[in-house]
Amino acid sequence: MILSAKSQKPETPLSGRVCAPGDKSVSHRALILGALAEGVTEITGLLEGDDILHTAEAMRAFGAKVKRIADGHWQVTGRADRGWRTPKIPVDFGNAGTGARLIMGAAAAYNIKVSYKGDASLSSRPMGRVLDPLREMGAKFEVKKDRLPLKQTKGGKLKPFSYTPPHASAQVKSAVLLAGLKTDGVTELHELSLTRDHTENMLTAFGIDVVRKPKDKGQIISINGPVRLKATQVKVPGDPSSAAFLIAAGLMVPGSDIVVENVMMNDARSGLFEVLNEMGAFLRADNFRRSGGETIADLHVKHSRLNGITVMPQRVPSMVDEYPVLAVIAATARGTTVMHGLGELRVKESDRLAGTLKLLKANGVIASIDGDTLCVSGGPIIGGARVKTHHDHRMAMSALILGLASEKPVRIDDASMIATSFPDFFDLMAEVGANIEVS
Ligand code: S3P
């Protein structure tokens, strides 16, 4: 079902306290590691977005028992030494790049044949970045142009392997580490720049000795296999990438004052918050606490007069999903915001670099792309456009946030994908007083 949606300036400032939804990256990993482990993993705060539901279904297809107990509370009984079994039908990842890449990695450790598929957006995204290292480890795939649909024709008995991914990608890193769990010997990953470390953290929580040695600006991660994961409890922290939309709305709508509770504060995910502080945002984190192996905090945000800044390429790994909404925020800042090193945005759920430029220009914002650099000049926003979202949840939400600060409403052609990562987006936005309608 395709739902169009419209956002416009609210008549009163945004206010209130809301709780960030469960983190998508951690939720995928909790289900996958639970399905590999021995025993019953209890997960609370799981994000029940469509991407995660696809991963839950995939884990069932590989033979794990996955049970929903209550809202966000799930139990996974892992396959442990029996190993993942051959799925009877093709495993469908839906829209989820993380689900696809991590699961293909984990399944490569088993001597099974598997067919994989995804939706139109996922089927246009490059899978060679995980298939190449998995092939080098000894897995075999039947695939056209390194895109889904594809088949694993051989897995298991993978070789010890040392890999330096050419892209900074937590998905590629995770695929290789998960593939190496059953390998007899060391699987080693050289990261040239640090990416989100939820796989390493969670493997540690499942009892695995993950060795991490800093090297230059990155690190070397190694696991000496074969290893056995022990079921544990996972409390999923709130998603900073979803909180970003609430924070953006609070910064952009005059007079707003909101608190987003339970946000994961992991250095590898907090780039946007640091950039916003550099731009002059009132954005304060307090009530720091530990939960599920991560630090979480409550973020207090007030409408702020921001200044454009230059965001260097080194920021990309810690805020790779946040650039569309940062560009939207930058449209209200004084001066120009220059964001460098955005090549990876072209291979997300849609080409987010091109999509962000289109979204801004269609709504009267002065913006340009030069190579992998995006420039956005701030000022009053006209709005009024109907934006194509190309099956991309973050483009859909970014467009709707822009409409909260533009003179005329902003419409999107398809809001259905928002449910992949942030099913409560409309409810939480309404709770703080944002004017967003779905039709
Ligand atoms: C993710 C890693 C990032 C990010 C994605 C989630 C993960 O992708 O964009 O939304 O959970 O590992 P890349 O690894 O392609 O940068």
CSV table of C-alpha atoms and ligand atoms in Angstrom, one decimal:
chain,number,residue,atom,x,y,z
A,1,MET,CA,0.0,0.0,0.0
A,2,ILE,CA,1.4,3.4,-1.0
A,3,LEU,CA,0.6,6.2,1.4
A,4,SER,CA,1.4,9.8,0.4
A,5,ALA,CA,2.1,12.3,3.1
A,6,LYS,CA,2.3,16.1,3.7
A,7,SER,CA,4.0,18.2,6.3
A,8,GLN,CA,3.6,21.9,7.0
A,9,LYS,CA,4.6,24.5,9.5
A,10,PRO,CA,3.0,23.8,12.9
A,11,GLU,CA,1.1,26.7,14.4
A,12,THR,CA,2.7,26.3,17.8
A,13,PRO,CA,6.3,25.2,18.7
A,14,LEU,CA,7.1,21.6,19.2
A,15,SER,CA,7.3,20.4,22.8
A,16,GLY,CA,7.3,17.3,24.9
A,17,ARG,CA,9.3,14.2,25.8
A,18,VAL,CA,9.5,11.1,23.5
A,19,CYS,CA,11.4,7.9,23.6
A,20,ALA,CA,13.6,7.0,20.6
A,21,PRO,CA,12.7,3.7,18.9
A,22,GLY,CA,15.0,0.7,19.2
A,23,ASP,CA,18.2,0.9,17.1
A,24,LYS,CA,18.0,-0.8,13.7
A,25,SER,CA,21.6,-1.9,13.6
A,26,VAL,CA,21.5,-3.5,17.0
A,27,SER,CA,18.1,-5.1,16.4
A,28,HIS,CA,19.3,-6.9,13.3
A,29,ARG,CA,22.4,-8.1,15.1
A,30,ALA,CA,20.5,-9.3,18.2
A,31,LEU,CA,18.3,-11.6,16.1
A,32,ILE,CA,21.2,-12.9,14.0
A,33,LEU,CA,23.5,-13.6,16.8
A,34,GLY,CA,20.6,-15.1,18.8
A,35,ALA,CA,20.0,-17.5,15.9
A,36,LEU,CA,23.6,-18.6,15.9
A,37,ALA,CA,24.0,-19.1,19.6
A,38,GLU,CA,23.4,-21.9,22.0
A,39,GLY,CA,20.3,-21.3,24.3
A,40,VAL,CA,17.6,-18.7,24.4
A,41,THR,CA,18.4,-15.0,23.8
A,42,GLU,CA,16.0,-12.5,25.3
A,43,ILE,CA,15.7,-9.3,23.4
A,44,THR,CA,13.9,-6.2,24.8
A,45,GLY,CA,13.3,-2.9,23.0
A,46,LEU,CA,13.6,-4.6,19.6
A,47,LEU,CA,12.7,-2.3,16.7
A,48,GLU,CA,9.6,-3.8,15.1
A,49,GLY,CA,10.3,-2.2,11.8
A,50,ASP,CA,9.8,-4.0,8.5
A,51,ASP,CA,13.5,-4.5,8.0
A,52,ILE,CA,13.8,-6.2,11.3
A,53,LEU,CA,10.7,-8.3,10.7
A,54,HIS,CA,12.4,-9.6,7.5
A,55,THR,CA,15.5,-10.5,9.5
A,56,ALA,CA,13.3,-12.3,12.1
A,57,GLU,CA,11.6,-14.3,9.3
A,58,ALA,CA,15.0,-15.1,7.8
A,59,MET,CA,16.2,-16.5,11.1
A,60,ARG,CA,13.2,-18.8,11.2
A,61,ALA,CA,13.9,-19.9,7.7
A,62,PHE,CA,17.4,-20.9,8.8
A,63,GLY,CA,15.9,-23.0,11.6
A,64,ALA,CA,16.0,-20.7,14.7
A,65,LYS,CA,13.0,-20.4,16.9
A,66,VAL,CA,11.9,-16.8,17.0
A,67,LYS,CA,9.0,-15.8,19.2
A,68,ARG,CA,7.4,-12.4,19.9
A,69,ILE,CA,6.5,-12.3,23.6
A,70,ALA,CA,5.2,-8.7,23.8
A,71,ASP,CA,5.9,-5.3,22.3
A,72,GLY,CA,9.7,-5.2,21.6
A,73,HIS,CA,10.2,-8.4,23.7
A,74,TRP,CA,11.4,-11.3,21.6
A,75,GLN,CA,13.0,-14.7,22.3
A,76,VAL,CA,15.4,-16.4,19.9
A,77,THR,CA,16.4,-20.0,20.4
A,78,GLY,CA,19.6,-20.5,18.4
A,79,ARG,CA,20.8,-23.4,16.3
A,80,ALA,CA,24.2,-23.6,18.1
A,81,ASP,CA,26.1,-26.7,17.0
A,82,ARG,CA,23.4,-28.0,14.7
A,83,GLY,CA,24.2,-25.0,12.4
A,84,TRP,CA,21.8,-23.1,10.2
A,85,ARG,CA,19.7,-25.4,8.0
A,86,THR,CA,18.8,-24.9,4.3
A,87,PRO,CA,15.8,-22.6,4.0
A,88,LYS,CA,12.9,-24.2,2.1
A,89,ILE,CA,12.1,-21.0,0.2
A,90,PRO,CA,14.1,-18.0,-0.9
A,91,VAL,CA,15.1,-15.7,2.0
A,92,ASP,CA,13.5,-12.3,1.5
A,93,PHE,CA,15.4,-9.3,2.9
A,94,GLY,CA,12.8,-6.8,1.9
A,95,ASN,CA,14.4,-3.3,1.8
A,96,ALA,CA,17.1,-4.2,4.4
A,97,GLY,CA,20.8,-3.8,3.2
A,98,THR,CA,22.0,-4.6,6.7
A,99,GLY,CA,19.9,-7.7,7.0
A,100,ALA,CA,21.1,-8.9,3.6
A,101,ARG,CA,24.8,-8.3,4.0
A,102,LEU,CA,25.1,-9.6,7.6
A,103,ILE,CA,22.9,-12.7,7.0
A,104,MET,CA,24.8,-13.6,3.8
A,105,GLY,CA,28.0,-13.4,5.8
A,106,ALA,CA,26.7,-15.6,8.6
A,107,ALA,CA,25.1,-18.2,6.3
A,108,ALA,CA,28.4,-18.5,4.3
A,109,ALA,CA,29.8,-20.3,7.3
A,110,TYR,CA,27.4,-23.3,6.7
A,111,ASN,CA,27.4,-25.9,4.1
A,112,ILE,CA,24.0,-25.0,2.8
A,113,LYS,CA,22.4,-23.8,-0.5
A,114,VAL,CA,20.4,-20.6,-0.1
A,115,SER,CA,18.4,-18.3,-2.4
A,116,TYR,CA,18.2,-14.7,-1.5
A,117,LYS,CA,16.0,-11.9,-2.7
A,118,GLY,CA,15.0,-8.3,-1.8
A,119,ASP,CA,12.7,-5.5,-2.9
A,120,ALA,CA,13.3,-3.3,-6.0
A,121,SER,CA,15.5,-0.9,-4.0
A,122,LEU,CA,17.7,-3.6,-2.4
A,123,SER,CA,17.9,-5.4,-5.7
A,124,SER,CA,19.6,-2.4,-7.2
A,125,ARG,CA,22.3,-2.1,-4.5
A,126,PRO,CA,25.8,-3.6,-4.8
A,127,MET,CA,26.4,-6.9,-3.1
A,128,GLY,CA,29.8,-7.5,-4.6
A,129,ARG,CA,31.3,-5.7,-1.6
A,130,VAL,CA,30.3,-8.7,0.6
A,131,LEU,CA,30.3,-11.5,-2.0
A,132,ASP,CA,33.9,-10.7,-3.0
A,133,PRO,CA,35.5,-11.3,0.5
A,134,LEU,CA,33.1,-14.3,1.1
A,135,ARG,CA,34.3,-15.8,-2.2
A,136,GLU,CA,37.9,-15.3,-1.1
A,137,MET,CA,37.0,-17.2,2.1
A,138,GLY,CA,35.8,-20.1,0.0
A,139,ALA,CA,32.0,-19.5,-0.4
A,140,LYS,CA,30.4,-19.7,-3.9
A,141,PHE,CA,27.5,-17.7,-5.3
A,142,GLU,CA,25.4,-17.8,-8.5
A,143,VAL,CA,24.7,-14.1,-9.2
A,144,LYS,CA,24.2,-11.6,-12.0
A,145,LYS,CA,26.0,-8.3,-11.8
A,146,ASP,CA,26.5,-8.8,-8.0
A,147,ARG,CA,22.9,-7.9,-7.4
A,148,LEU,CA,20.0,-9.7,-5.7
A,149,PRO,CA,18.4,-12.1,-6.4
A,150,LEU,CA,21.3,-14.5,-5.9
A,151,LYS,CA,22.2,-18.0,-4.6
A,152,GLN,CA,24.8,-19.3,-2.2
A,153,THR,CA,25.8,-22.5,-3.9
A,154,LYS,CA,28.5,-23.5,-1.5
A,155,GLY,CA,29.4,-22.5,2.1
A,156,GLY,CA,31.1,-23.9,5.1
A,157,LYS,CA,34.8,-24.9,5.7
A,158,LEU,CA,35.9,-21.3,5.0
A,159,LYS,CA,39.6,-20.4,5.1
A,160,PRO,CA,41.3,-18.2,7.6
A,161,PHE,CA,41.3,-14.8,6.0
A,162,SER,CA,42.7,-11.3,6.5
A,163,TYR,CA,40.7,-8.5,4.7
A,164,THR,CA,41.0,-4.8,4.3
A,165,PRO,CA,37.7,-3.5,2.9
A,166,PRO,CA,38.1,-0.8,0.3
A,167,HIS,CA,35.0,1.1,1.7
A,168,ALA,CA,34.4,2.1,5.3
A,169,SER,CA,31.5,-0.2,5.9
A,170,ALA,CA,30.2,-1.8,9.1
A,171,GLN,CA,28.1,-4.2,7.0
A,172,VAL,CA,31.1,-5.6,5.1
A,173,LYS,CA,33.1,-5.8,8.3
A,174,SER,CA,30.3,-7.7,10.0
A,175,ALA,CA,29.7,-10.0,7.1
A,176,VAL,CA,33.3,-11.1,7.1
A,177,LEU,CA,33.5,-11.5,10.9
A,178,LEU,CA,30.2,-13.5,11.0
A,179,ALA,CA,31.4,-15.7,8.1
A,180,GLY,CA,34.6,-16.4,10.1
A,181,LEU,CA,32.9,-17.6,13.3
A,182,LYS,CA,33.2,-21.3,12.3
A,183,THR,CA,36.5,-21.1,10.5
A,184,ASP,CA,39.4,-23.1,11.9
A,185,GLY,CA,41.9,-20.3,12.4
A,186,VAL,CA,42.0,-16.5,12.5
A,187,THR,CA,39.6,-14.2,10.6
A,188,GLU,CA,41.1,-10.7,10.6
A,189,LEU,CA,39.6,-7.4,9.4
A,190,HIS,CA,41.7,-4.2,8.9
A,191,GLU,CA,39.5,-1.2,9.2
A,192,LEU,CA,41.1,1.9,7.7
A,193,SER,CA,38.6,4.1,9.5
A,194,LEU,CA,36.3,3.2,12.4
A,195,THR,CA,32.7,2.2,11.6
A,196,ARG,CA,29.9,1.3,14.0
A,197,ASP,CA,31.1,-1.5,16.3
A,198,HIS,CA,27.8,-3.1,17.3
A,199,THR,CA,28.9,-6.5,15.8
A,200,GLU,CA,32.1,-6.6,17.8
A,201,ASN,CA,30.3,-5.4,21.0
A,202,MET,CA,27.5,-7.9,20.7
A,203,LEU,CA,29.8,-10.8,19.8
A,204,THR,CA,31.7,-10.0,23.0
A,205,ALA,CA,28.3,-10.0,24.9
A,206,PHE,CA,27.7,-13.5,23.4
A,207,GLY,CA,30.9,-14.7,25.0
A,208,ILE,CA,33.3,-14.4,22.0
A,209,ASP,CA,36.9,-13.1,22.4
A,210,VAL,CA,37.0,-10.3,19.8
A,211,VAL,CA,40.5,-8.8,19.7
A,212,ARG,CA,40.6,-5.1,18.7
A,213,LYS,CA,44.0,-3.4,18.1
A,214,PRO,CA,44.0,0.3,17.1
A,215,LYS,CA,46.1,1.0,14.0
A,216,ASP,CA,46.5,4.5,12.5
A,217,LYS,CA,43.0,5.9,12.2
A,218,GLY,CA,41.4,2.5,12.2
A,219,GLN,CA,41.8,-0.9,13.9
A,220,ILE,CA,42.5,-4.6,13.3
A,221,ILE,CA,39.8,-6.9,14.6
A,222,SER,CA,40.4,-10.6,14.9
A,223,ILE,CA,38.5,-13.7,16.0
A,224,ASN,CA,40.2,-17.0,16.4
A,225,GLY,CA,37.7,-19.7,15.3
A,226,PRO,CA,35.8,-21.8,15.5
A,227,VAL,CA,33.8,-20.1,18.3
A,228,ARG,CA,30.6,-20.9,20.1
A,229,LEU,CA,28.1,-18.1,20.9
A,230,LYS,CA,26.3,-18.3,24.3
A,231,ALA,CA,22.8,-16.9,24.4
A,232,THR,CA,22.4,-13.7,26.4
A,233,GLN,CA,20.1,-10.8,27.1
A,234,VAL,CA,20.1,-7.9,24.8
A,235,LYS,CA,18.5,-4.6,25.7
A,236,VAL,CA,18.3,-2.6,22.5
A,237,PRO,CA,19.2,1.1,22.9
A,238,GLY,CA,17.3,3.9,21.1
A,239,ASP,CA,18.4,4.6,17.5
A,240,PRO,CA,20.4,7.9,17.1
A,241,SER,CA,19.6,7.8,13.3
A,242,SER,CA,15.9,7.9,14.0
A,243,ALA,CA,16.3,10.4,16.9
A,244,ALA,CA,18.0,12.6,14.3
A,245,PHE,CA,14.6,13.4,12.7
A,246,LEU,CA,13.0,14.5,16.0
A,247,ILE,CA,16.1,16.6,16.8
A,248,ALA,CA,16.0,18.2,13.4
A,249,ALA,CA,12.4,19.1,13.8
A,250,GLY,CA,13.1,20.6,17.3
A,251,LEU,CA,16.0,22.7,15.9
A,252,MET,CA,14.1,24.0,12.9
A,253,VAL,CA,10.6,24.9,14.2
A,254,PRO,CA,10.8,28.3,16.0
A,255,GLY,CA,10.3,28.1,19.8
A,256,SER,CA,10.5,24.3,20.0
A,257,ASP,CA,11.8,22.6,23.1
A,258,ILE,CA,11.8,18.8,23.2
A,259,VAL,CA,13.6,15.9,24.8
A,260,VAL,CA,14.3,12.6,23.0
A,261,GLU,CA,15.0,9.9,25.6
A,262,ASN,CA,17.0,6.7,25.5
A,263,VAL,CA,19.3,7.6,22.6
A,264,MET,CA,22.4,5.5,22.1
A,265,MET,CA,25.6,7.6,22.4
A,266,ASN,CA,28.2,5.5,20.6
A,267,ASP,CA,31.1,7.5,19.2
A,268,ALA,CA,30.8,5.6,15.9
A,269,ARG,CA,27.2,6.9,15.6
A,270,SER,CA,27.2,10.4,17.1
A,271,GLY,CA,28.8,12.4,14.2
A,272,LEU,CA,25.6,14.3,13.6
A,273,PHE,CA,25.3,15.5,17.2
A,274,GLU,CA,28.9,16.8,17.1
A,275,VAL,CA,28.3,18.6,13.8
A,276,LEU,CA,25.1,20.2,15.1
A,277,ASN,CA,26.9,21.4,18.2
A,278,GLU,CA,29.6,22.9,15.9
A,279,MET,CA,26.8,24.6,14.0
A,280,GLY,CA,25.6,26.2,17.3
A,281,ALA,CA,22.7,24.0,18.2
A,282,PHE,CA,21.2,23.9,21.6
A,283,LEU,CA,21.6,20.1,21.9
A,284,ARG,CA,22.4,18.8,25.4
A,285,ALA,CA,22.8,15.1,26.4
A,286,ASP,CA,22.2,14.2,30.0
A,287,ASN,CA,21.1,11.4,32.2
A,288,PHE,CA,23.9,9.2,30.8
A,289,ARG,CA,23.5,5.5,31.7
A,290,ARG,CA,24.6,2.1,30.5
A,291,SER,CA,22.1,-0.2,28.9
A,292,GLY,CA,22.7,-3.4,26.9
A,293,GLY,CA,26.4,-2.8,26.6
A,294,GLU,CA,26.0,0.7,25.2
A,295,THR,CA,25.8,4.2,26.7
A,296,ILE,CA,22.5,5.9,26.4
A,297,ALA,CA,21.4,9.5,27.2
A,298,ASP,CA,18.4,11.8,26.9
A,299,LEU,CA,18.8,14.6,24.3
A,300,HIS,CA,17.4,18.0,25.0
A,301,VAL,CA,17.0,20.1,21.9
A,302,LYS,CA,15.7,23.7,21.4
A,303,HIS,CA,15.1,25.7,18.3
A,304,SER,CA,18.5,27.2,17.4
A,305,ARG,CA,20.0,29.8,15.0
A,306,LEU,CA,22.6,27.6,13.3
A,307,ASN,CA,25.6,28.6,11.2
A,308,GLY,CA,26.8,26.7,8.1
A,309,ILE,CA,30.0,24.8,8.5
A,310,THR,CA,32.3,22.5,6.6
A,311,VAL,CA,31.9,18.8,7.4
A,312,MET,CA,35.0,16.9,6.6
A,313,PRO,CA,35.0,13.4,5.0
A,314,GLN,CA,36.3,11.8,8.2
A,315,ARG,CA,32.9,12.3,9.7
A,316,VAL,CA,31.1,10.0,7.2
A,317,PRO,CA,31.4,6.7,9.0
A,318,SER,CA,29.9,8.1,12.2
A,319,MET,CA,26.9,9.7,10.5
A,320,VAL,CA,26.6,8.0,7.1
A,321,ASP,CA,22.8,7.8,7.3
A,322,GLU,CA,22.3,11.3,8.6
A,323,TYR,CA,23.4,13.5,5.7
A,324,PRO,CA,20.0,13.9,4.1
A,325,VAL,CA,18.5,15.3,7.3
A,326,LEU,CA,21.7,17.3,8.0
A,327,ALA,CA,21.3,18.9,4.5
A,328,VAL,CA,17.6,19.7,5.4
A,329,ILE,CA,18.8,21.3,8.7
A,330,ALA,CA,21.5,23.2,6.8
A,331,ALA,CA,18.8,24.8,4.7
A,332,THR,CA,17.7,26.8,7.7
A,333,ALA,CA,21.3,27.8,8.8
A,334,ARG,CA,23.0,31.1,8.2
A,335,GLY,CA,25.5,30.7,5.4
A,336,THR,CA,26.6,27.6,3.5
A,337,THR,CA,27.2,24.1,4.8
A,338,VAL,CA,29.7,22.1,2.8
A,339,MET,CA,29.6,18.3,3.2
A,340,HIS,CA,32.6,16.4,1.8
A,341,GLY,CA,33.1,12.7,1.0
A,342,LEU,CA,29.6,11.6,0.3
A,343,GLY,CA,30.2,9.0,-2.4
A,344,GLU,CA,28.7,6.1,-0.3
A,345,LEU,CA,25.4,8.0,-0.2
A,346,ARG,CA,24.9,7.0,-3.8
A,347,VAL,CA,24.5,3.3,-2.9
A,348,LYS,CA,22.1,3.5,0.0
A,349,GLU,CA,18.4,2.6,-0.3
A,350,SER,CA,18.4,5.2,-3.1
A,351,ASP,CA,21.0,7.5,-4.5
A,352,ARG,CA,20.8,9.8,-1.5
A,353,LEU,CA,23.2,12.4,-2.8
A,354,ALA,CA,21.2,13.0,-6.0
A,355,GLY,CA,17.9,12.7,-4.0
A,356,THR,CA,18.9,15.2,-1.4
A,357,LEU,CA,19.9,17.7,-4.0
A,358,LYS,CA,16.6,17.2,-5.8
A,359,LEU,CA,14.6,17.5,-2.6
A,360,LEU,CA,16.2,20.8,-1.7
A,361,LYS,CA,16.2,22.4,-5.1
A,362,ALA,CA,12.5,21.4,-5.7
A,363,ASN,CA,11.7,23.3,-2.5
A,364,GLY,CA,13.6,26.4,-3.4
A,365,VAL,CA,16.8,25.8,-1.5
A,366,ILE,CA,20.1,26.8,-3.1
A,367,ALA,CA,22.2,23.6,-3.2
A,368,SER,CA,24.8,22.0,-5.5
A,369,ILE,CA,26.9,18.9,-5.9
A,370,ASP,CA,30.5,18.9,-7.0
A,371,GLY,CA,31.9,15.3,-7.2
A,372,ASP,CA,31.2,13.8,-3.7
A,373,THR,CA,30.6,17.2,-2.1
A,374,LEU,CA,27.2,18.7,-1.3
A,375,CYS,CA,26.8,22.4,-0.6
A,376,VAL,CA,23.6,23.8,0.9
A,377,SER,CA,22.9,27.5,1.4
A,378,GLY,CA,20.6,28.4,4.3
A,379,GLY,CA,17.7,30.9,4.2
A,380,PRO,CA,14.0,31.0,4.1
A,381,ILE,CA,12.6,27.8,2.5
A,382,ILE,CA,9.8,28.1,0.0
A,383,GLY,CA,8.7,24.4,0.0
A,384,GLY,CA,5.6,23.4,-2.1
A,385,ALA,CA,7.1,20.4,-3.9
A,386,ARG,CA,5.9,16.8,-4.2
A,387,VAL,CA,9.0,14.8,-3.6
A,388,LYS,CA,9.7,11.3,-5.0
A,389,THR,CA,11.2,9.1,-2.3
A,390,HIS,CA,12.4,6.2,-4.4
A,391,HIS,CA,11.6,3.5,-1.7
A,392,ASP,CA,13.9,5.3,0.7
A,393,HIS,CA,12.7,5.7,4.3
A,394,ARG,CA,15.3,8.3,5.3
A,395,MET,CA,14.6,10.4,2.2
A,396,ALA,CA,10.9,10.3,3.0
A,397,MET,CA,11.4,11.5,6.6
A,398,SER,CA,13.9,14.1,5.6
A,399,ALA,CA,11.4,15.6,3.1
A,400,LEU,CA,8.7,15.7,5.7
A,401,ILE,CA,11.0,17.5,8.2
A,402,LEU,CA,11.8,20.1,5.6
A,403,GLY,CA,8.1,20.8,5.3
A,404,LEU,CA,7.9,21.7,9.0
A,405,ALA,CA,10.1,24.8,8.3
A,406,SER,CA,9.0,25.8,4.8
A,407,GLU,CA,6.5,28.4,3.8
A,408,LYS,CA,4.4,26.0,1.7
A,409,PRO,CA,3.7,22.3,2.6
A,410,VAL,CA,6.0,19.6,1.4
A,411,ARG,CA,4.4,16.4,0.0
A,412,ILE,CA,6.0,13.0,-0.6
A,413,ASP,CA,4.7,10.3,-3.0
A,414,ASP,CA,5.2,7.3,-0.8
A,415,ALA,CA,5.5,7.2,3.0
A,416,SER,CA,5.2,3.4,3.3
A,417,MET,CA,8.9,2.8,3.5
A,418,ILE,CA,9.2,4.8,6.8
A,419,ALA,CA,7.9,1.7,8.5
A,420,THR,CA,11.2,-0.1,7.6
A,421,SER,CA,13.1,1.8,10.3
A,422,PHE,CA,10.7,4.0,12.2
A,423,PRO,CA,7.2,2.6,12.3
A,424,ASP,CA,6.2,5.1,15.1
A,425,PHE,CA,7.5,8.2,13.2
A,426,PHE,CA,4.0,9.7,12.6
A,427,ASP,CA,2.9,9.0,16.2
A,428,LEU,CA,6.0,10.5,17.8
A,429,MET,CA,6.0,13.5,15.5
A,430,ALA,CA,2.3,14.1,16.4
A,431,GLU,CA,3.2,13.7,20.1
A,432,VAL,CA,5.6,16.7,19.9
A,433,GLY,CA,3.1,18.7,17.9
A,434,ALA,CA,4.4,18.3,14.3
A,435,ASN,CA,2.0,18.9,11.5
A,436,ILE,CA,2.3,15.8,9.3
A,437,GLU,CA,-0.6,14.1,7.6
A,438,VAL,CA,-0.7,10.7,5.9
A,439,SER,CA,-3.3,10.1,3.2
B,1,S3P,C1,24.8,-0.3,9.0
B,1,S3P,C2,25.9,0.2,8.3
B,1,S3P,C3,25.8,1.4,7.4
B,1,S3P,C4,24.5,2.1,7.5
B,1,S3P,C5,23.3,1.2,7.6
B,1,S3P,C6,23.4,0.3,8.8
B,1,S3P,C7,24.9,-1.4,9.9
B,1,S3P,O1,26.0,0.8,6.1
B,1,S3P,O2,24.3,2.9,6.3
B,1,S3P,O3,22.1,1.9,7.6
B,1,S3P,O4,24.0,-1.7,10.7
B,1,S3P,O5,26.0,-2.1,9.9
B,1,S3P,P1,27.4,0.6,5.4
B,1,S3P,O6,28.1,-0.5,6.1
B,1,S3P,O7,27.1,0.3,4.0
B,1,S3P,O8,28.1,1.9,5.6
